[in-house]
PDB file of C-alpha atoms in Angstrom:
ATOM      1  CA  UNK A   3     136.449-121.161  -5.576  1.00  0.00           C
ATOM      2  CA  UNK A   4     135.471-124.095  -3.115  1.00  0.00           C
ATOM      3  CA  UNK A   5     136.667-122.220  -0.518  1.00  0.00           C
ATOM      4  CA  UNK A   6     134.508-119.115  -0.569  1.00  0.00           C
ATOM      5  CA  UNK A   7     131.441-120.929  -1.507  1.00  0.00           C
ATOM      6  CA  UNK A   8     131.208-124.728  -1.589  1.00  0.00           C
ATOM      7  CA  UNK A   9     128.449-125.124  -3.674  1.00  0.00           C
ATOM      8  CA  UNK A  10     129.055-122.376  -6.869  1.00  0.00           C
ATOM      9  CA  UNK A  11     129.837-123.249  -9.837  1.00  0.00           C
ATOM     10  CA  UNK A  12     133.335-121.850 -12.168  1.00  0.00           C
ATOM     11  CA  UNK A  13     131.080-121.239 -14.963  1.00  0.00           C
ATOM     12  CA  UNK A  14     128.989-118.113 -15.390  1.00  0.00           C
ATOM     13  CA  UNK A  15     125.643-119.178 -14.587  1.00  0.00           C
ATOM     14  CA  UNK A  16     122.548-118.349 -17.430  1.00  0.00           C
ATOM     15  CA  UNK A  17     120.588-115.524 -15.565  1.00  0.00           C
ATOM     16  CA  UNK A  18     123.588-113.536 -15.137  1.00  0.00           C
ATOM     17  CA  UNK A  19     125.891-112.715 -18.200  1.00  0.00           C
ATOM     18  CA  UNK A  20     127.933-109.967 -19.055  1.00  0.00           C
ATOM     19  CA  UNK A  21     125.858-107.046 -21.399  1.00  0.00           C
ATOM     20  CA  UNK A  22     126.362-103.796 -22.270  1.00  0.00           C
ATOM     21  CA  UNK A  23     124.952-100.481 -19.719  1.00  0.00           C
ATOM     22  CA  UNK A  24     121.284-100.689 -20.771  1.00  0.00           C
ATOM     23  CA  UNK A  25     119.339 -97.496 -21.113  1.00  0.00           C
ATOM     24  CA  UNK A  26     115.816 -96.454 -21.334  1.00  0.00           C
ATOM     25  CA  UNK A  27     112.757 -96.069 -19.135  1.00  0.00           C
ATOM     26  CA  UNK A  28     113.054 -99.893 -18.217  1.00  0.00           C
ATOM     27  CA  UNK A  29     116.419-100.021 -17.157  1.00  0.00           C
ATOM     28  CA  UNK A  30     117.630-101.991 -13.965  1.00  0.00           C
ATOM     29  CA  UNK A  31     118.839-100.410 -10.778  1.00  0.00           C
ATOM     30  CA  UNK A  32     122.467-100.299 -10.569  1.00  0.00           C
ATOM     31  CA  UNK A  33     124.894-102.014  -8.250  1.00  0.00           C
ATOM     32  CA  UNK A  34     128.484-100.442  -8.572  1.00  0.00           C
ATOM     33  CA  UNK A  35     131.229-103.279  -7.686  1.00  0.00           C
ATOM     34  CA  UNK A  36     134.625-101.871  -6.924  1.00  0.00           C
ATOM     35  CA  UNK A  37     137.997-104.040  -6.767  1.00  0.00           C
ATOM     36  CA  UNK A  38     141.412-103.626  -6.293  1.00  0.00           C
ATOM     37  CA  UNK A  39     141.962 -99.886  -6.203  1.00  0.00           C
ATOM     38  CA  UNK A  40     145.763 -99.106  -6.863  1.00  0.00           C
ATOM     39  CA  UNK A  41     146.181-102.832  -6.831  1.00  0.00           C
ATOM     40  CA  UNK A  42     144.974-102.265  -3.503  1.00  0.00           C
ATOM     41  CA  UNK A  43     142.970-104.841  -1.250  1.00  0.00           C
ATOM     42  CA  UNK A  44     139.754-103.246  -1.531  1.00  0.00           C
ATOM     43  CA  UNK A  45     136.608-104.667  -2.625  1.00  0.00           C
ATOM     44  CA  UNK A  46     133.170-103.273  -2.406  1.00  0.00           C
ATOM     45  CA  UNK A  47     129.576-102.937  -3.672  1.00  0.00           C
ATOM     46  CA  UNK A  48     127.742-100.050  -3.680  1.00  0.00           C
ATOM     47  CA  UNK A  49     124.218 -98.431  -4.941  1.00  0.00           C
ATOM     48  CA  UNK A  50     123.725 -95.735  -7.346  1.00  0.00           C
ATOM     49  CA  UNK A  51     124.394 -92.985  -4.614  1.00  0.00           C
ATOM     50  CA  UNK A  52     127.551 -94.708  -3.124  1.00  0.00           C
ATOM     51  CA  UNK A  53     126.117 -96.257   0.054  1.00  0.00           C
ATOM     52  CA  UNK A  54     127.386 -99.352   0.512  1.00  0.00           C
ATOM     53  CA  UNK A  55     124.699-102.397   0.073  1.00  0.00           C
ATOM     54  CA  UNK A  56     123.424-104.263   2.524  1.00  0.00           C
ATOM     55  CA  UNK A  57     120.204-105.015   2.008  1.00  0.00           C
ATOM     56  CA  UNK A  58     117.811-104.738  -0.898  1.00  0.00           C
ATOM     57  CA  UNK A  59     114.331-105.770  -2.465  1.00  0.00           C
ATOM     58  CA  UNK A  60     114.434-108.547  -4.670  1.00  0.00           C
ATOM     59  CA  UNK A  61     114.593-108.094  -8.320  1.00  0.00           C
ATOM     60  CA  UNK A  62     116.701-107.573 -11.537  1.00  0.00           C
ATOM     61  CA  UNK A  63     119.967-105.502 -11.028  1.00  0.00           C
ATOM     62  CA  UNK A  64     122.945-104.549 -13.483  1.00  0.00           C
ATOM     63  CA  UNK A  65     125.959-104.884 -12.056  1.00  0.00           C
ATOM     64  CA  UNK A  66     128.268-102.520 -13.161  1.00  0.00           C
ATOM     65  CA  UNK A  67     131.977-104.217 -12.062  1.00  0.00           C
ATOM     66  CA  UNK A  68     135.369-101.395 -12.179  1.00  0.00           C
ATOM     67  CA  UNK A  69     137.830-104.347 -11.857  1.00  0.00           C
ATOM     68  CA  UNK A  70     141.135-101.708 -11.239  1.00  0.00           C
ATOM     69  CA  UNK A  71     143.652-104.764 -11.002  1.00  0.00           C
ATOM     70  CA  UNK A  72     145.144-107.722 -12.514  1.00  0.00           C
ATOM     71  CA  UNK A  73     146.226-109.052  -8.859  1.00  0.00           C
ATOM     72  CA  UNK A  74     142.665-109.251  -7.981  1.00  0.00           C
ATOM     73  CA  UNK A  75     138.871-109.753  -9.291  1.00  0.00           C
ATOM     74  CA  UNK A  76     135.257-109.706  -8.195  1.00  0.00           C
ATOM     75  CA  UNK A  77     133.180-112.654  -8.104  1.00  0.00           C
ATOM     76  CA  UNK A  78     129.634-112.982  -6.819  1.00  0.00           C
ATOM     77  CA  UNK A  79     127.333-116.005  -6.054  1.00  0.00           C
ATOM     78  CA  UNK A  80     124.816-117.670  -3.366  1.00  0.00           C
ATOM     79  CA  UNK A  81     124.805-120.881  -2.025  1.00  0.00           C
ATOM     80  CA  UNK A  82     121.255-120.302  -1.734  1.00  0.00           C
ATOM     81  CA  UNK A  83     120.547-119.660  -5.736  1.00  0.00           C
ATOM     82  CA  UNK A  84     122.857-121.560  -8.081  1.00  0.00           C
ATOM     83  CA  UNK A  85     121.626-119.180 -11.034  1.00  0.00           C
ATOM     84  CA  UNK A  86     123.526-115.770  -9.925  1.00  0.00           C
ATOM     85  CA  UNK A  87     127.247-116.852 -10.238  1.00  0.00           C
ATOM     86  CA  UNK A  88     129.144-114.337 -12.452  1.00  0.00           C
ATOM     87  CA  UNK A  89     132.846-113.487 -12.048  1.00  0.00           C
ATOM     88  CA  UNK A  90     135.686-110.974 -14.115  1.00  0.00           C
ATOM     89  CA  UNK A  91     138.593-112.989 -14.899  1.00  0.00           C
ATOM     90  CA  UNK A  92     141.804-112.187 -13.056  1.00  0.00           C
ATOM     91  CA  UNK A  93     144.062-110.887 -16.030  1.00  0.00           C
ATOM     92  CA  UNK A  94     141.100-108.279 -16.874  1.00  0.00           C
ATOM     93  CA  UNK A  95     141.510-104.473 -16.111  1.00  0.00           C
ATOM     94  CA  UNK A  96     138.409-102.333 -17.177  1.00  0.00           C
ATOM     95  CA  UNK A  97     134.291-102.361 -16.501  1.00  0.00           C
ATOM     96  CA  UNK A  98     132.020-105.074 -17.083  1.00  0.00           C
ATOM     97  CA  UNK A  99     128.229-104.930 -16.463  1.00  0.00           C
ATOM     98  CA  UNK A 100     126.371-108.411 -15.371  1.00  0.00           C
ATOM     99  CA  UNK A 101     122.731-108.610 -14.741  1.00  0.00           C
ATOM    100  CA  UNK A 102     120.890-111.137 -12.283  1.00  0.00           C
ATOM    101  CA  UNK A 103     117.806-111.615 -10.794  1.00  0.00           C
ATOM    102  CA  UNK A 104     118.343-111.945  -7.201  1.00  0.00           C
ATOM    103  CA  UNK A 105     115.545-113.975  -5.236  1.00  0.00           C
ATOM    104  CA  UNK A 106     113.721-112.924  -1.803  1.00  0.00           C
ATOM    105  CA  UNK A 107     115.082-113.775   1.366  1.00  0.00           C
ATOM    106  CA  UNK A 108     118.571-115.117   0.095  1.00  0.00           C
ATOM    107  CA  UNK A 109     121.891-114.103   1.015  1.00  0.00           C
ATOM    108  CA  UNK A 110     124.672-113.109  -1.993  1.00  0.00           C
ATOM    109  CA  UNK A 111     128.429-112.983  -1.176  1.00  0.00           C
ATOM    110  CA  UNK A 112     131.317-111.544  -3.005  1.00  0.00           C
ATOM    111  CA  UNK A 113     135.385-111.818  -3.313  1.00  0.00           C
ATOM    112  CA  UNK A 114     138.077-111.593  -4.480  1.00  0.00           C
ATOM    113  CA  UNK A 115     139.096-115.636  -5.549  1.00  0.00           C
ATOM    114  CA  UNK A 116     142.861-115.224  -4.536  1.00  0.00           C
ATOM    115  CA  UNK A 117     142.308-113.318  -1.128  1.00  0.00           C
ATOM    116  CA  UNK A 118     138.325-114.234  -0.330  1.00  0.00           C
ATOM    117  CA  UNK A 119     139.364-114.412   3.429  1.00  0.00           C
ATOM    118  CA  UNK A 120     140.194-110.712   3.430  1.00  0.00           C
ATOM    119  CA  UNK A 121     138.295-109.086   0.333  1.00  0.00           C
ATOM    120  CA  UNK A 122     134.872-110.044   0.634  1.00  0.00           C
ATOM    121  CA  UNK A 123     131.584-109.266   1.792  1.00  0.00           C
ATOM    122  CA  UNK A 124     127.853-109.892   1.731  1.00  0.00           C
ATOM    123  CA  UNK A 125     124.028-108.114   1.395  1.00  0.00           C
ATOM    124  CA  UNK A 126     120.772-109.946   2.102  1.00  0.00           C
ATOM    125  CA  UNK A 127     117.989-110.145  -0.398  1.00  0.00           C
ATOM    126  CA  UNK A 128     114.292-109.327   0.883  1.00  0.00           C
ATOM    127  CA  UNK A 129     111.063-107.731   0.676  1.00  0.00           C
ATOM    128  CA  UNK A 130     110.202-107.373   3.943  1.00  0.00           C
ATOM    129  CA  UNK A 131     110.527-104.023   6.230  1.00  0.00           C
ATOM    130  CA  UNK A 132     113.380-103.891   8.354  1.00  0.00           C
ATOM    131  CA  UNK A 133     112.187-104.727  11.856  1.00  0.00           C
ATOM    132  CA  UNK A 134     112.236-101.237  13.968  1.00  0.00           C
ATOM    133  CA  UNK A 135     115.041-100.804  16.092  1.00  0.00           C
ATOM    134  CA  UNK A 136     114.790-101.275  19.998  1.00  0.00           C
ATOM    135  CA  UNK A 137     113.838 -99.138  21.859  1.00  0.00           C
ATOM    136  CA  UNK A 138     116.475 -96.383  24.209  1.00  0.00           C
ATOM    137  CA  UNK A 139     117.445 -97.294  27.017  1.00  0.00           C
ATOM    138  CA  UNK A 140     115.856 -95.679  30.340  1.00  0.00           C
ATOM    139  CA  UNK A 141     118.622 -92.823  31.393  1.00  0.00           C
ATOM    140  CA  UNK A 142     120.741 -93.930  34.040  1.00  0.00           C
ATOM    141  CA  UNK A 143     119.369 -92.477  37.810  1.00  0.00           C
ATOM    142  CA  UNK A 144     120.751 -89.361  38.946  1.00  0.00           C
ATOM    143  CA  UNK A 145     123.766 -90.222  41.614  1.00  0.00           C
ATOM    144  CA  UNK A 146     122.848 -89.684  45.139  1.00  0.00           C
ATOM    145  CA  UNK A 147     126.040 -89.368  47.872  1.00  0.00           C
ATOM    146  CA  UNK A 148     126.082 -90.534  50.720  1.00  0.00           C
ATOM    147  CA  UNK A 149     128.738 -91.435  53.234  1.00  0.00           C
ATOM    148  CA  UNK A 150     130.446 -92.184  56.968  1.00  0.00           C
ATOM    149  CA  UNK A 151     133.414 -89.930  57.400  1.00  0.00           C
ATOM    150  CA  UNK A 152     136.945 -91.807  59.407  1.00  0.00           C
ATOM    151  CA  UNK A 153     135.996 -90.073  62.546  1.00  0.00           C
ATOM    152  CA  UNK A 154     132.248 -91.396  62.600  1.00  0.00           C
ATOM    153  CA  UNK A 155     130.307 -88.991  61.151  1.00  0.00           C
ATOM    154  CA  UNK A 156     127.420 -89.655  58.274  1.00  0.00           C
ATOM    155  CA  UNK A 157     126.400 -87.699  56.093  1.00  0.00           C
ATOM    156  CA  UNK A 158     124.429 -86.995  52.911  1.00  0.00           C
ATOM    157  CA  UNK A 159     125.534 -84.078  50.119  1.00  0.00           C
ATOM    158  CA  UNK A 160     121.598 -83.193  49.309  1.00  0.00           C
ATOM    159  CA  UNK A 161     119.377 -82.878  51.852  1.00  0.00           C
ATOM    160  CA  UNK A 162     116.264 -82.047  49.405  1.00  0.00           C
ATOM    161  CA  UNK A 163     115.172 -84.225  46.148  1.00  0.00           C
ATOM    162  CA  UNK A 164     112.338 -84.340  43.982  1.00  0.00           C
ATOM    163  CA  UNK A 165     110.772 -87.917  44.029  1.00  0.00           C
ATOM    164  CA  UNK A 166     112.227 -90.866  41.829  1.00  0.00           C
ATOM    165  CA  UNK A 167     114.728 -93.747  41.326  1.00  0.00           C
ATOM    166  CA  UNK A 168     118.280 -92.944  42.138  1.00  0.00           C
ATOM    167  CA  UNK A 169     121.826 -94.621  42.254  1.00  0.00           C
ATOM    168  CA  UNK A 170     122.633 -94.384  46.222  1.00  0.00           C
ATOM    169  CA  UNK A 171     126.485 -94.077  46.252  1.00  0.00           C
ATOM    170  CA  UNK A 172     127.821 -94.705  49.788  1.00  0.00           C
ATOM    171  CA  UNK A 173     131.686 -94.024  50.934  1.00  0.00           C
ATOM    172  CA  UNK A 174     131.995 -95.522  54.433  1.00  0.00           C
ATOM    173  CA  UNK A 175     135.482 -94.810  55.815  1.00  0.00           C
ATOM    174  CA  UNK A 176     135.069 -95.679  59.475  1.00  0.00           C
ATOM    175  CA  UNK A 177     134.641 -99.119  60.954  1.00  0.00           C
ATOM    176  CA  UNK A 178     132.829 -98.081  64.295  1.00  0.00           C
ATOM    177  CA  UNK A 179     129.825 -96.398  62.404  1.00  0.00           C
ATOM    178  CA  UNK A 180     128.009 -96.852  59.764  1.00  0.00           C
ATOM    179  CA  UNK A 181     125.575 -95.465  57.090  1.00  0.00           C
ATOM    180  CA  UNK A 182     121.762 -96.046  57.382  1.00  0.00           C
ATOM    181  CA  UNK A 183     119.137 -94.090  54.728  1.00  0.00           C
ATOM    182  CA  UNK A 184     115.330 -95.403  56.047  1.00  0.00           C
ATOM    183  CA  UNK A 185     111.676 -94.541  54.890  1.00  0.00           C
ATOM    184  CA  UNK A 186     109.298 -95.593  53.115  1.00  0.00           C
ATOM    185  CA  UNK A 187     110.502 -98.092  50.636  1.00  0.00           C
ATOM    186  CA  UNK A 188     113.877 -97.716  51.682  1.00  0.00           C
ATOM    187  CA  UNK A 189     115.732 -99.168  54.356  1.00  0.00           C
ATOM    188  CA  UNK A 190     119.664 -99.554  53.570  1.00  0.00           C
ATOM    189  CA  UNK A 191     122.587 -99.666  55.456  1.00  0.00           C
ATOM    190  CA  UNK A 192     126.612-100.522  55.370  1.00  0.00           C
ATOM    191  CA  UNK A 193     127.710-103.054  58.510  1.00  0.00           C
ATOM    192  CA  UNK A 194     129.663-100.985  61.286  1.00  0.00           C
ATOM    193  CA  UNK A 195     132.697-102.652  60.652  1.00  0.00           C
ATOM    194  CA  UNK A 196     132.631-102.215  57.237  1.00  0.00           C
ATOM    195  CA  UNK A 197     134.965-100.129  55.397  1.00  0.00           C
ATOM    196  CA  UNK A 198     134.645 -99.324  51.470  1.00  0.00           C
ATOM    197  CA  UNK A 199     132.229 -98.501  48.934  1.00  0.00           C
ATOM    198  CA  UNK A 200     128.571 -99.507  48.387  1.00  0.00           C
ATOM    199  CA  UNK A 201     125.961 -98.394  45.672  1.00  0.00           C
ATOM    200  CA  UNK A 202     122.029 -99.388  45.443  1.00  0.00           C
ATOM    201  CA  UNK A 203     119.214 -98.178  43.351  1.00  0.00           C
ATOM    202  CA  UNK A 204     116.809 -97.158  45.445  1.00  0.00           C
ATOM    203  CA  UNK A 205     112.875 -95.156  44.676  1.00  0.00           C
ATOM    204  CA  UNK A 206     112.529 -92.383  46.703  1.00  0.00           C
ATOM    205  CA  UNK A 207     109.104 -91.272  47.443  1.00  0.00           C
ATOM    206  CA  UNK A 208     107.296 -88.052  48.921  1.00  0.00           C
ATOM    207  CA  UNK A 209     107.729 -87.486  52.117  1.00  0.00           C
ATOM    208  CA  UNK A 210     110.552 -87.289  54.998  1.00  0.00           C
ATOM    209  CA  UNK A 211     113.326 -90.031  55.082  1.00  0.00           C
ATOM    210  CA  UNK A 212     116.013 -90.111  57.904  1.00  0.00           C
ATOM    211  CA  UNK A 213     120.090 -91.028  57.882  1.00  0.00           C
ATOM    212  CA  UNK A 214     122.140 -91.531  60.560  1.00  0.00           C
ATOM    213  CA  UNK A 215     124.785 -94.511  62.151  1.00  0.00           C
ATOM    214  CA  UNK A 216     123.349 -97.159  63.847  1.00  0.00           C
ATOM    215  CA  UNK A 217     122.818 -98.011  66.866  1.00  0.00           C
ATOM    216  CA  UNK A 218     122.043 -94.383  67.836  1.00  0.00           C
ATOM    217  CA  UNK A 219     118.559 -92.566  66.181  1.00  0.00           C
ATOM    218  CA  UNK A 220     118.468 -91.524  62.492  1.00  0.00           C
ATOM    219  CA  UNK A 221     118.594 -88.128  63.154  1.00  0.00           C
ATOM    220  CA  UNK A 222     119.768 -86.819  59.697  1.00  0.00           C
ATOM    221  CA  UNK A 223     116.943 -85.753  57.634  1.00  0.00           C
ATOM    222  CA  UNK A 224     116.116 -86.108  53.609  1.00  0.00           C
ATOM    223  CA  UNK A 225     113.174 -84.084  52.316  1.00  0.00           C
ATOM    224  CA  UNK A 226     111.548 -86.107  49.151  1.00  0.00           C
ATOM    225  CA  UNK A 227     109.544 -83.036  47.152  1.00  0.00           C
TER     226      UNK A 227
END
């Protein structure tokens, strides 16, 4: 299987040989391998509950393999740790428990040896936390419309806001005026000839901020709560 993974071995490796489903107190967790469903391409491994594994503490597992097809069979091995290689042979139909110590901080892969480059798959071994997941995002700012109708007029759709960041979405449709929003910390504006679309985060603050087309005063008001 040079293909899959360079370095493993055909042989079934020591630490992991096929035994019977051990029972008792001291019994291993369990690792349920699935393969070739229906003759199917399907190929899996799962935990004792059915969630598929990923990622799990190092340690001694049984592997319980339900090869379902003669067209396929599982096979499992790192190039990382030569002593986990164990396979079921591709004429066998039935379940056949392996158990292998898997090592910290190593990755294990799995396939099917005819078709590895479309049944496989792969968990990571280790005993340390996962790392905590990043935080949210900040929620996008509230939209704030603005605009220059075609005959010259501008114009804003709220003229009263509580204080914050928002997205300042600007339609100008007239090229002899233009859109100006000014006060503190602000001070944007489309060109006069400009036609089209314009959008800018801006932090509104408390306080009075005035809109208008310029040359002529800002004589539109915004009131920031």
């Amino acid at each position: 299987m040079a293909s899959f993974l360079p370095v493993v071995a055909t042989s079934l490796a020591a630490a992991a040989v096929a035994t019977g489903v051990s029972a008792g107190p001291a019994a291993n967790p369990v690792l349920i391998a699935t393969v070739g469903t229906n003759d199917g391409f399907d190929i899996g491994l799962t935990d004792a509950t059915g969630a598929r594994v990923a990622r799990i503490p190092p340690g001694t597992y049984d592997f319980l393999v339900r090869d379902r097809s003669r067209l396929h069979n599982f096979h499992l091995a790192s190039n990382d740790d030569p002593t986990v290689d164990f396979r079921t042979e591709l004429d066998f139909v039935g379940e056949m428990t392996f158990t292998a110590t898997l090592r910290d901080e190593t990755r294990y892969a799995y396939a099917c040896e005819p078709h590895w480059q479309v049944m496989n798959g792969s968990f990571f071994v280790s005993s340390q936390p996962l790392p905590p997941p990043p935080p949210e995002p900040p929620p996008p700012p509230p939209v704030l419309r603005a605009g220059v109708t075609a005959s010259g007029k501008p114009f804003l759709a709220k003229r009263a806001v509580a204080a914050g960041r928002y997205r300042l979405e600007v339609r100008d449709r007239s090229r002899r005026a233009n859109f100006h929003l000014a006060g503190r910390g602000v001070n944007r504006r489309t060109g006069i000839r400009f036609t089209g679309g314009k959008a800018w985060t801006v932090k509104l603050a408390r306080g009075k901020y005035r809109f208008g087309s310029d040359p002529r005063p800002l004589t539109g008001s915004l009131s920031v709560r």
